Amino acid sequence: MHSTSLTIDAARFAVQERKTTALALLEAHYERIQKEDGQIGAFLTLCKDRALEQADRIDRMAAEGKPLPPLGGVPVGIKDVMVTRGVRTTAGSKILDRYIPPYDCTAVARMEAAGAVVLGKMNCDEFAMGSSNENSAFHPVRNPRDLNRVPGGSSGGSAAAVAADMAVVTLGSDTGGSIRQPASFCGVVGLMPTYGRVSRYGLIAFASSLDHIGPLTKTVKDAAIVLRTIAGRDPMDSTSADVPVPDYVGELDKPVRGLKLGVAREYFGEGLDDEVRHAVESAIDKFKSLGCEIVPVSLPHTPYAIPTYYLIATAEASSNLARYDGVRYSYRAPGVKTLSEMYRRSRDEGFGAEVKRRIMLGTYALSAGYYDAYYLKAQKVRTLLTRDFDEAFCKVDAIVTPTSPTAAFRLGEKSNDPLAMYLADIYTVTADLAGIPGISIPCGQTKEKLPIGLQVLGKHFDESTILRVAHAYEQAA
Ligand code: GLN
């Protein structure tokens, strides 16, 4: 096996047994990045010094014969919306072009404490707003499976790097699908945990009630290992839940026979590409042959999910992004004469078009006179969408759906039509709104050899079941 196509266990084992070193693994990945990333564009910043220090720490442990922690020596990438002490963190935006954070995101700190070696920071849509990575202020990311296509977004760099073997694992963030959809476009595994399962401390906020951190990996088992590492209560994030973190890996191999899997009609309607439909339907047949019971369920409020999401997410974004005003850590326009000119020009020059569109939409939805009609209404519909899932989960253990209505589209194909871009999030935004966990795993490919993603949704805090279902499919397929 190549030193850049390893899983977590294979990498850690090789370092532990002194078959290789963390340093050699690190160098192999940097060489691969050097060779491949010129055309893919997944990385925004490399942090070699930090990586060398960490690799050295792991190699010394291995040399002393100490047991390595679960991610010992594993090269990882971090989406550039998670702050890293001393390492530039841009959120894909010009407004944070030169921001060097003074602290580490909890999820990143936990990855490093578990032995991971951070290679660098991954490209993404500006402030994680987008579905194609074309909204990055720096450069787009290309899909390693077809360089003329998008990798998905907003965690496009995170997905592309894993798909192209430039990192064993990456962390992404998901507010409306940004882990699962790029995972499906690039043919990797992407896990969005339950809201509150993973601390958001140090995650640059897009929409705080919807933001989640989670892993993109080559296998379901790797996703289980990373979730176990980053999950759990963090006093620095009051919304992180004090719920015990199960041994996800230990539960992976429990049989799936007898599990009830829901299939919702609303996820197989208009707009679903035929090849995607076929792939997901044959996955459902596969589950039947594994002894799962397929149960029809209904999620009747699904048609309202996109408007609900794009009201709540933009409302929260307009408030969260008010802090970028040129005063503290963000870009400040040069030569300004008054305070209001500084605010205006710094924001005008610092933010890209999509971010401005979101701020305007959100400000409008929250403004006096419109608040009840838009924001409050959206919150009520959010409750109805959550109840749809609550009712469905009285009957089933998990729900299977396509991750995205189509496979990866071409660069530029939707960039002039924001609405078409928003509509493609139909199967992913619902889980964010309901706060439930979801995973996307590869399930075949189109005639043009583009990956297709299968999504498995679960009950609150029941990542174990969706990981187990996904693992069973992965092993069987
Ligand atoms: N595509 C969605 C959006 O543009 C989701 C983004 C995300 O999950 N961060 O808002």
Coordinates of N, CA and C in Angstrom, one line a residue, residues 277-365:
R277 N -30.9 8.1 -8.5 CA -32.1 7.3 -8.0 C -31.8 5.8 -8.1
H278 N -31.3 5.3 -9.3 CA -31.0 3.9 -9.4 C -29.9 3.4 -8.4
A279 N -28.9 4.2 -8.2 CA -27.8 3.8 -7.3 C -28.4 3.7 -5.9
V280 N -29.2 4.6 -5.5 CA -29.7 4.6 -4.1 C -30.7 3.5 -4.0
E281 N -31.5 3.2 -5.0 CA -32.5 2.1 -5.0 C -31.7 0.8 -4.9
S282 N -30.6 0.7 -5.6 CA -29.9 -0.6 -5.4 C -29.2 -0.7 -4.1
A283 N -28.9 0.4 -3.5 CA -28.3 0.3 -2.1 C -29.4 -0.1 -1.2
I284 N -30.6 0.3 -1.4 CA -31.8 -0.1 -0.6 C -32.0 -1.6 -0.7
D285 N -31.9 -2.1 -1.9 CA -32.0 -3.6 -2.1 C -30.9 -4.3 -1.4
K286 N -29.7 -3.7 -1.4 CA -28.6 -4.3 -0.7 C -28.9 -4.4 0.8
F287 N -29.5 -3.4 1.4 CA -29.9 -3.4 2.8 C -30.9 -4.5 3.0
K288 N -31.8 -4.7 2.1 CA -32.8 -5.8 2.2 C -32.1 -7.1 2.3
S289 N -31.1 -7.3 1.4 CA -30.4 -8.6 1.4 C -29.5 -8.8 2.7
L290 N -29.2 -7.7 3.4 CA -28.5 -7.8 4.7 C -29.5 -8.0 5.8
G291 N -30.7 -8.1 5.5 CA -31.7 -8.5 6.6 C -32.4 -7.2 7.2
C292 N -32.2 -6.1 6.6 CA -32.9 -4.9 7.1 C -34.3 -4.9 6.6
E293 N -35.2 -4.3 7.4 CA -36.5 -4.1 7.0 C -36.7 -2.7 6.4
I294 N -37.2 -2.6 5.2 CA -37.4 -1.3 4.6 C -38.8 -0.8 4.9
V295 N -38.9 0.3 5.5 CA -40.2 0.8 5.9 C -40.5 2.2 5.2
P296 N -41.6 2.4 4.5 CA -41.9 3.7 4.0 C -42.2 4.7 5.1
V297 N -41.7 5.9 5.1 CA -42.0 6.9 6.0 C -42.3 8.2 5.3
S298 N -43.0 9.1 6.0 CA -43.3 10.4 5.3 C -42.7 11.5 6.1
L299 N -42.1 12.4 5.3 CA -41.5 13.7 5.9 C -42.2 14.8 5.2
P300 N -43.5 15.1 5.5 CA -44.3 15.9 4.7 C -43.9 17.4 4.5
H301 N -43.1 17.9 5.5 CA -42.7 19.3 5.4 C -41.4 19.5 4.6
T302 N -40.9 18.5 4.0 CA -39.6 18.6 3.2 C -39.7 19.7 2.2
P303 N -40.8 19.9 1.4 CA -40.8 21.0 0.4 C -40.5 22.4 1.0
Y304 N -40.7 22.6 2.3 CA -40.5 23.9 2.9 C -39.0 24.0 3.4
A305 N -38.2 23.0 3.3 CA -36.9 23.0 3.9 C -36.0 24.1 3.4
I306 N -36.0 24.2 2.1 CA -35.0 25.2 1.5 C -35.3 26.6 1.9
P307 N -36.6 27.1 1.7 CA -36.8 28.4 2.2 C -36.6 28.6 3.7
T308 N -36.9 27.6 4.4 CA -36.7 27.7 5.9 C -35.2 27.9 6.2
Y309 N -34.4 27.0 5.6 CA -33.0 27.0 5.8 C -32.4 28.4 5.4
Y310 N -32.8 28.8 4.2 CA -32.2 30.1 3.6 C -32.7 31.3 4.3
L311 N -33.7 31.2 5.1 CA -34.1 32.3 6.0 C -33.3 32.3 7.3
I312 N -33.3 31.1 8.0 CA -32.6 31.1 9.3 C -31.1 31.2 9.1
A313 N -30.6 30.5 8.1 CA -29.1 30.6 8.0 C -28.6 32.0 7.7
T314 N -29.4 32.7 6.8 CA -29.0 34.1 6.4 C -29.2 35.0 7.6
A315 N -30.3 34.8 8.3 CA -30.6 35.7 9.5 C -29.4 35.6 10.5
E316 N -29.0 34.4 10.8 CA -28.0 34.2 11.8 C -26.6 34.7 11.2
A317 N -26.4 34.5 9.9 CA -25.2 34.9 9.3 C -25.1 36.5 9.4
S318 N -26.2 37.1 9.1 CA -26.1 38.6 9.1 C -25.7 39.1 10.4
S319 N -26.1 38.5 11.5 CA -25.7 38.9 12.8 C -24.3 38.5 13.1
N320 N -23.9 37.2 12.8 CA -22.6 36.7 13.1 C -21.5 37.5 12.4
L321 N -21.8 38.0 11.2 CA -20.8 38.6 10.3 C -20.7 40.1 10.6
A322 N -21.5 40.6 11.5 CA -21.5 42.0 11.9 C -20.1 42.4 12.5
R323 N -19.4 41.4 13.1 CA -18.2 41.6 13.8 C -17.0 42.0 12.8
Y324 N -17.2 41.7 11.5 CA -16.1 42.0 10.6 C -16.3 43.4 10.1
D325 N -15.7 44.4 10.9 CA -16.0 45.8 10.6 C -14.7 46.6 10.4
G326 N -13.6 45.9 10.3 CA -12.3 46.7 10.2 C -11.7 47.1 11.5
V327 N -12.4 46.9 12.6 CA -11.8 47.5 13.8 C -10.8 46.5 14.4
R328 N -11.1 45.3 14.5 CA -10.2 44.4 15.3 C -9.3 43.5 14.3
Y329 N -9.7 42.3 14.1 CA -8.8 41.4 13.4 C -9.1 41.3 11.9
S330 N -10.1 42.0 11.4 CA -10.4 41.8 10.0 C -9.7 42.9 9.1
Y331 N -9.8 42.6 7.8 CA -9.3 43.6 6.8 C -9.8 45.0 7.1
R332 N -9.0 46.0 7.0 CA -9.4 47.4 7.1 C -9.1 48.1 5.8
A333 N -10.0 48.8 5.2 CA -9.8 49.5 3.9 C -8.8 50.6 4.2
P334 N -7.8 50.8 3.3 CA -6.8 51.9 3.5 C -7.4 53.2 3.2
G335 N -6.9 54.2 3.9 CA -7.2 55.6 3.5 C -8.6 56.1 3.9
V336 N -9.2 55.5 4.9 CA -10.6 55.9 5.2 C -10.5 57.2 6.1
K337 N -11.6 58.0 6.0 CA -11.5 59.2 6.8 C -12.5 59.2 8.0
T338 N -13.6 58.5 7.9 CA -14.5 58.5 9.0 C -14.8 57.0 9.4
L339 N -15.4 56.9 10.6 CA -15.7 55.6 11.1 C -16.7 54.8 10.2
S340 N -17.7 55.6 9.8 CA -18.7 54.9 8.9 C -18.1 54.5 7.6
E341 N -17.2 55.3 7.1 CA -16.5 55.0 5.8 C -15.7 53.7 6.0
M342 N -15.0 53.6 7.2 CA -14.2 52.5 7.5 C -15.1 51.2 7.5
Y343 N -16.2 51.2 8.2 CA -17.1 50.1 8.2 C -17.5 49.7 6.8
R344 N -18.0 50.7 6.1 CA -18.6 50.5 4.7 C -17.6 49.9 3.8
R345 N -16.4 50.6 3.7 CA -15.4 50.2 2.7 C -14.7 48.9 3.1
S346 N -14.5 48.7 4.4 CA -13.8 47.4 4.8 C -14.7 46.3 4.4
R347 N -16.0 46.4 4.7 CA -16.9 45.3 4.4 C -17.2 45.2 2.9
D348 N -17.2 46.3 2.2 CA -17.5 46.2 0.8 C -16.3 45.6 0.1
E349 N -15.1 45.9 0.5 CA -13.9 45.4 -0.2 C -13.5 44.0 0.3
G350 N -13.9 43.7 1.6 CA -13.5 42.4 2.2 C -14.4 41.2 1.9
F351 N -15.7 41.5 1.8 CA -16.6 40.3 1.5 C -16.9 40.1 0.0
G352 N -17.1 38.9 -0.3 CA -17.4 38.5 -1.7 C -18.9 38.6 -1.9
A353 N -19.3 38.4 -3.2 CA -20.7 38.6 -3.6 C -21.7 37.8 -2.9
E354 N -21.4 36.5 -2.7 CA -22.4 35.6 -2.1 C -22.6 36.0 -0.6
V355 N -21.5 36.3 0.1 CA -21.6 36.7 1.5 C -22.4 37.9 1.6
K356 N -22.2 38.9 0.7 CA -23.0 40.1 0.8 C -24.5 39.8 0.5
R357 N -24.7 38.9 -0.4 CA -26.1 38.5 -0.7 C -26.8 37.9 0.5
R358 N -26.1 37.1 1.2 CA -26.6 36.5 2.5 C -26.9 37.5 3.5
I359 N -25.9 38.4 3.7 CA -26.1 39.4 4.7 C -27.3 40.3 4.4
M360 N -27.5 40.6 3.2 CA -28.7 41.4 2.8 C -30.0 40.6 3.0
L361 N -30.0 39.4 2.6 CA -31.2 38.5 2.8 C -31.5 38.4 4.3
G362 N -30.5 38.2 5.1 CA -30.7 37.9 6.5 C -31.1 39.2 7.2
T363 N -30.5 40.3 6.8 CA -30.9 41.6 7.5 C -32.3 41.9 7.2
Y364 N -32.7 41.6 5.9 CA -34.1 41.9 5.5 C -35.1 41.0 6.3
A365 N -34.7 39.7 6.5 CA -35.6 38.8 7.2 C -35.8 39.2 8.7

